[in-house]
């Protein structure tokens, strides 16, 4: 039995999320997705598992990059319905599964990928172990999540002119459940300090190749100047590791 919250099947949350993701000036489009794409390995002839695949846009992109098979899993029926409608391909399989229990997946993959989903998982040690077991020899793990500075409590500080100058953090070294409001009340996430995340990966055998905290490039700042705050407190953490 798992503790995963299926918030994406909440009608209000889902509609708010889809509206946000359809905008061309959101954080994912301007920062996270370009940074993730730049760190993808060569995918020609490879197999890919997308954990928390959402509406399937990345699954379809992997096929366009030459992947021979993609399995996208998600806990949300609404997300998977959208994926089947908007990102279908004969070499993509979508399956409703909770990534916190991968026992139903009986194959290995050259790449295991996840975009902004791991902060919803309570037991990261188990997840890291499961991912390692489902990777092919020398396979790659590439994932993004909300930055630990984002999953803990804190606030920006402004000067007398109203300009953001710093960020104050609370309870950073206290891991555990955080409940927040995002489109709806009661959204559950799990905070882990950076050291805990890296140690969990290292202990199961991963070789960590890159830890990246992306900041917006100039083209993104021109589109959305407010992203300058990312230079004070990053929203995203990206990690690439290999088996």
XYZ file of C-alpha atoms in Angstrom:
243
model
C 0.000 0.000 0.000
C 1.361 3.448 -0.828
C 0.717 6.979 0.363
C 0.766 8.767 -2.984
C -1.713 11.585 -3.453
C -3.529 11.619 -6.791
C -4.058 15.372 -6.842
C -3.978 15.573 -10.652
C -7.377 13.862 -10.902
C -8.915 16.682 -8.883
C -10.945 18.561 -11.525
C -10.033 22.056 -10.315
C -6.352 21.172 -9.950
C -6.170 19.456 -13.341
C -7.800 22.334 -15.177
C -5.583 24.878 -13.459
C -2.484 22.834 -14.222
C -3.377 22.372 -17.899
C -4.078 26.086 -18.294
C -0.692 26.919 -16.762
C 1.222 24.394 -18.878
C -0.398 25.632 -22.081
C 1.093 29.093 -21.555
C 4.346 29.721 -23.407
C 5.845 31.758 -20.561
C 5.636 29.259 -17.687
C 8.662 28.117 -15.697
C 8.679 24.681 -17.298
C 8.837 25.997 -20.855
C 11.361 28.733 -20.096
C 13.695 26.943 -17.654
C 13.088 23.285 -16.762
C 12.313 21.646 -20.098
C 15.186 23.236 -22.083
C 17.611 22.251 -19.317
C 16.301 18.679 -19.263
C 16.427 18.332 -23.051
C 20.060 19.490 -23.076
C 20.970 16.619 -20.743
C 19.260 13.768 -22.550
C 21.521 10.928 -23.696
C 21.472 9.622 -27.265
C 18.148 7.821 -27.636
C 18.377 6.129 -31.028
C 17.245 2.529 -30.587
C 16.905 2.941 -26.822
C 14.095 2.103 -24.397
C 12.723 4.763 -22.039
C 10.606 4.724 -18.880
C 8.949 8.065 -18.081
C 7.891 8.254 -14.418
C 4.987 10.633 -13.941
C 4.592 11.076 -17.684
C 1.646 13.452 -17.396
C 0.128 14.335 -20.761
C 2.857 12.490 -22.660
C 4.682 15.316 -24.425
C 8.092 14.027 -23.350
C 7.187 10.456 -24.332
C 6.425 11.629 -27.855
C 9.629 13.676 -27.940
C 11.653 10.551 -27.049
C 10.158 8.754 -30.056
C 11.045 11.707 -32.285
C 14.599 11.439 -30.954
C 14.788 7.808 -32.092
C 13.713 5.781 -29.053
C 12.389 2.342 -30.052
C 10.053 1.962 -27.057
C 8.666 4.305 -24.423
C 6.627 3.333 -21.370
C 4.913 6.269 -19.678
C 3.381 5.712 -16.279
C 1.256 8.046 -14.219
C -1.163 7.760 -11.311
C -3.641 10.192 -12.896
C -6.392 8.940 -15.196
C -6.971 12.473 -16.461
C -3.325 12.836 -17.438
C -3.217 9.488 -19.189
C -6.416 10.211 -21.094
C -4.851 13.427 -22.360
C -1.651 11.547 -23.249
C -3.560 8.978 -25.313
C -5.344 11.750 -27.166
C -2.448 14.158 -27.657
C 0.775 12.121 -27.656
C 0.024 8.663 -29.012
C 2.395 6.532 -31.071
C 2.615 2.825 -31.835
C 5.887 2.656 -29.872
C 4.511 4.376 -26.755
C 2.637 2.506 -24.048
C 0.810 4.414 -21.329
C -0.001 2.618 -18.102
C -1.701 3.754 -14.907
C 0.759 2.989 -12.130
C 2.090 4.657 -9.001
C 5.818 5.222 -9.403
C 6.291 4.543 -5.701
C 5.800 0.836 -6.529
C 7.424 -0.335 -9.760
C 6.974 -4.046 -9.059
C 4.454 -4.315 -11.911
C 7.097 -3.216 -14.432
C 8.970 -6.327 -15.515
C 11.589 -4.946 -17.892
C 14.678 -2.789 -17.899
C 15.301 0.505 -19.665
C 18.224 2.453 -21.102
C 16.844 5.737 -19.763
C 14.577 6.363 -16.806
C 13.291 9.913 -16.926
C 11.087 12.003 -14.678
C 10.026 15.635 -14.902
C 8.893 17.335 -11.684
C 7.373 14.328 -9.968
C 9.805 13.006 -7.344
C 8.883 15.644 -4.755
C 5.487 13.921 -4.500
C 7.088 10.628 -3.396
C 7.301 9.854 0.317
C 9.921 7.064 0.240
C 12.733 8.314 -1.991
C 15.143 5.592 -0.829
C 12.809 2.908 -2.149
C 12.232 4.804 -5.384
C 15.988 5.140 -5.987
C 16.442 1.418 -5.393
C 13.561 0.511 -7.717
C 14.898 2.753 -10.472
C 18.381 1.273 -10.173
C 16.921 -2.236 -10.490
C 15.002 -1.274 -13.645
C 17.946 0.298 -15.453
C 19.947 -1.563 -18.067
C 23.704 -1.830 -17.471
C 25.207 1.655 -17.860
C 21.669 3.058 -18.137
C 20.893 6.696 -17.343
C 18.618 8.310 -14.779
C 17.630 11.890 -15.591
C 15.155 13.691 -13.377
C 14.011 17.106 -12.278
C 12.154 18.008 -9.133
C 11.278 21.107 -7.216
C 14.469 22.454 -5.680
C 14.858 21.706 -1.940
C 14.812 25.471 -1.378
C 11.374 25.381 -2.948
C 9.937 22.381 -1.102
C 10.814 23.777 2.309
C 9.278 26.928 3.798
C 10.563 30.391 2.997
C 9.918 33.796 1.470
C 11.544 36.437 -0.703
C 12.700 39.712 0.813
C 12.460 43.115 -0.901
C 14.309 46.395 -0.494
C 12.706 49.808 -0.041
C 12.124 50.022 -3.796
C 10.220 46.756 -3.894
C 13.009 44.841 -5.613
C 13.705 41.261 -4.528
C 17.131 41.066 -2.890
C 17.238 37.807 -0.904
C 15.383 34.704 0.213
C 14.824 33.469 3.757
C 14.569 29.715 4.377
C 12.916 27.914 7.294
C 13.327 24.284 8.421
C 15.562 23.324 5.477
C 17.210 20.476 7.388
C 13.888 19.064 8.600
C 12.839 16.514 5.956
C 9.291 15.316 5.593
C 5.783 16.120 4.481
C 4.838 19.627 3.439
C 1.253 20.623 2.677
C 0.722 23.618 0.438
C -1.826 25.383 -1.746
C -1.415 25.209 -5.517
C -4.698 25.617 -7.429
C -6.343 23.815 -4.478
C -5.632 23.444 -0.753
C -3.979 20.356 0.660
C -1.377 19.558 -1.998
C 1.145 17.164 -0.414
C 4.850 17.280 -1.264
C 7.907 15.839 0.478
C 10.930 17.933 1.344
C 14.419 16.430 1.321
C 17.633 18.435 1.736
C 20.092 18.214 -1.138
C 22.442 15.958 0.814
C 19.705 13.427 1.504
C 18.747 13.229 -2.180
C 22.335 12.685 -3.330
C 23.090 10.188 -0.572
C 20.012 8.114 -1.406
C 21.177 7.837 -5.016
C 24.780 7.050 -4.098
C 23.869 4.363 -1.572
C 22.024 2.235 -4.141
C 24.964 2.446 -6.523
C 24.353 5.405 -8.817
C 27.289 7.343 -10.220
C 26.151 10.960 -10.190
C 27.230 12.713 -13.379
C 25.682 16.149 -12.977
C 23.767 18.176 -10.415
C 22.298 21.238 -12.088
C 20.300 24.127 -10.663
C 19.115 25.902 -13.822
C 18.801 29.635 -14.134
C 17.002 31.380 -17.003
C 18.937 32.213 -20.134
C 18.744 35.667 -21.681
C 16.028 34.705 -24.170
C 13.853 33.498 -21.278
C 14.427 36.688 -19.266
C 13.375 38.781 -22.246
C 10.125 36.832 -22.413
C 9.535 36.935 -18.658
C 11.755 39.431 -16.772
C 10.432 38.302 -13.387
C 12.443 35.098 -13.734
C 15.456 37.072 -12.538
C 14.438 35.852 -9.051
C 15.712 32.402 -10.087
C 19.234 33.763 -9.641
C 18.448 34.288 -5.955
C 16.472 31.094 -5.309
C 16.226 28.375 -8.000
C 12.920 26.566 -8.489
C 14.337 23.390 -10.026
C 16.927 20.718 -9.333
C 18.112 18.450 -12.158
C 20.207 15.349 -11.577
C 21.729 13.008 -14.144
C 23.213 9.726 -12.931
C 24.216 6.383 -14.409
C 24.140 2.796 -13.275
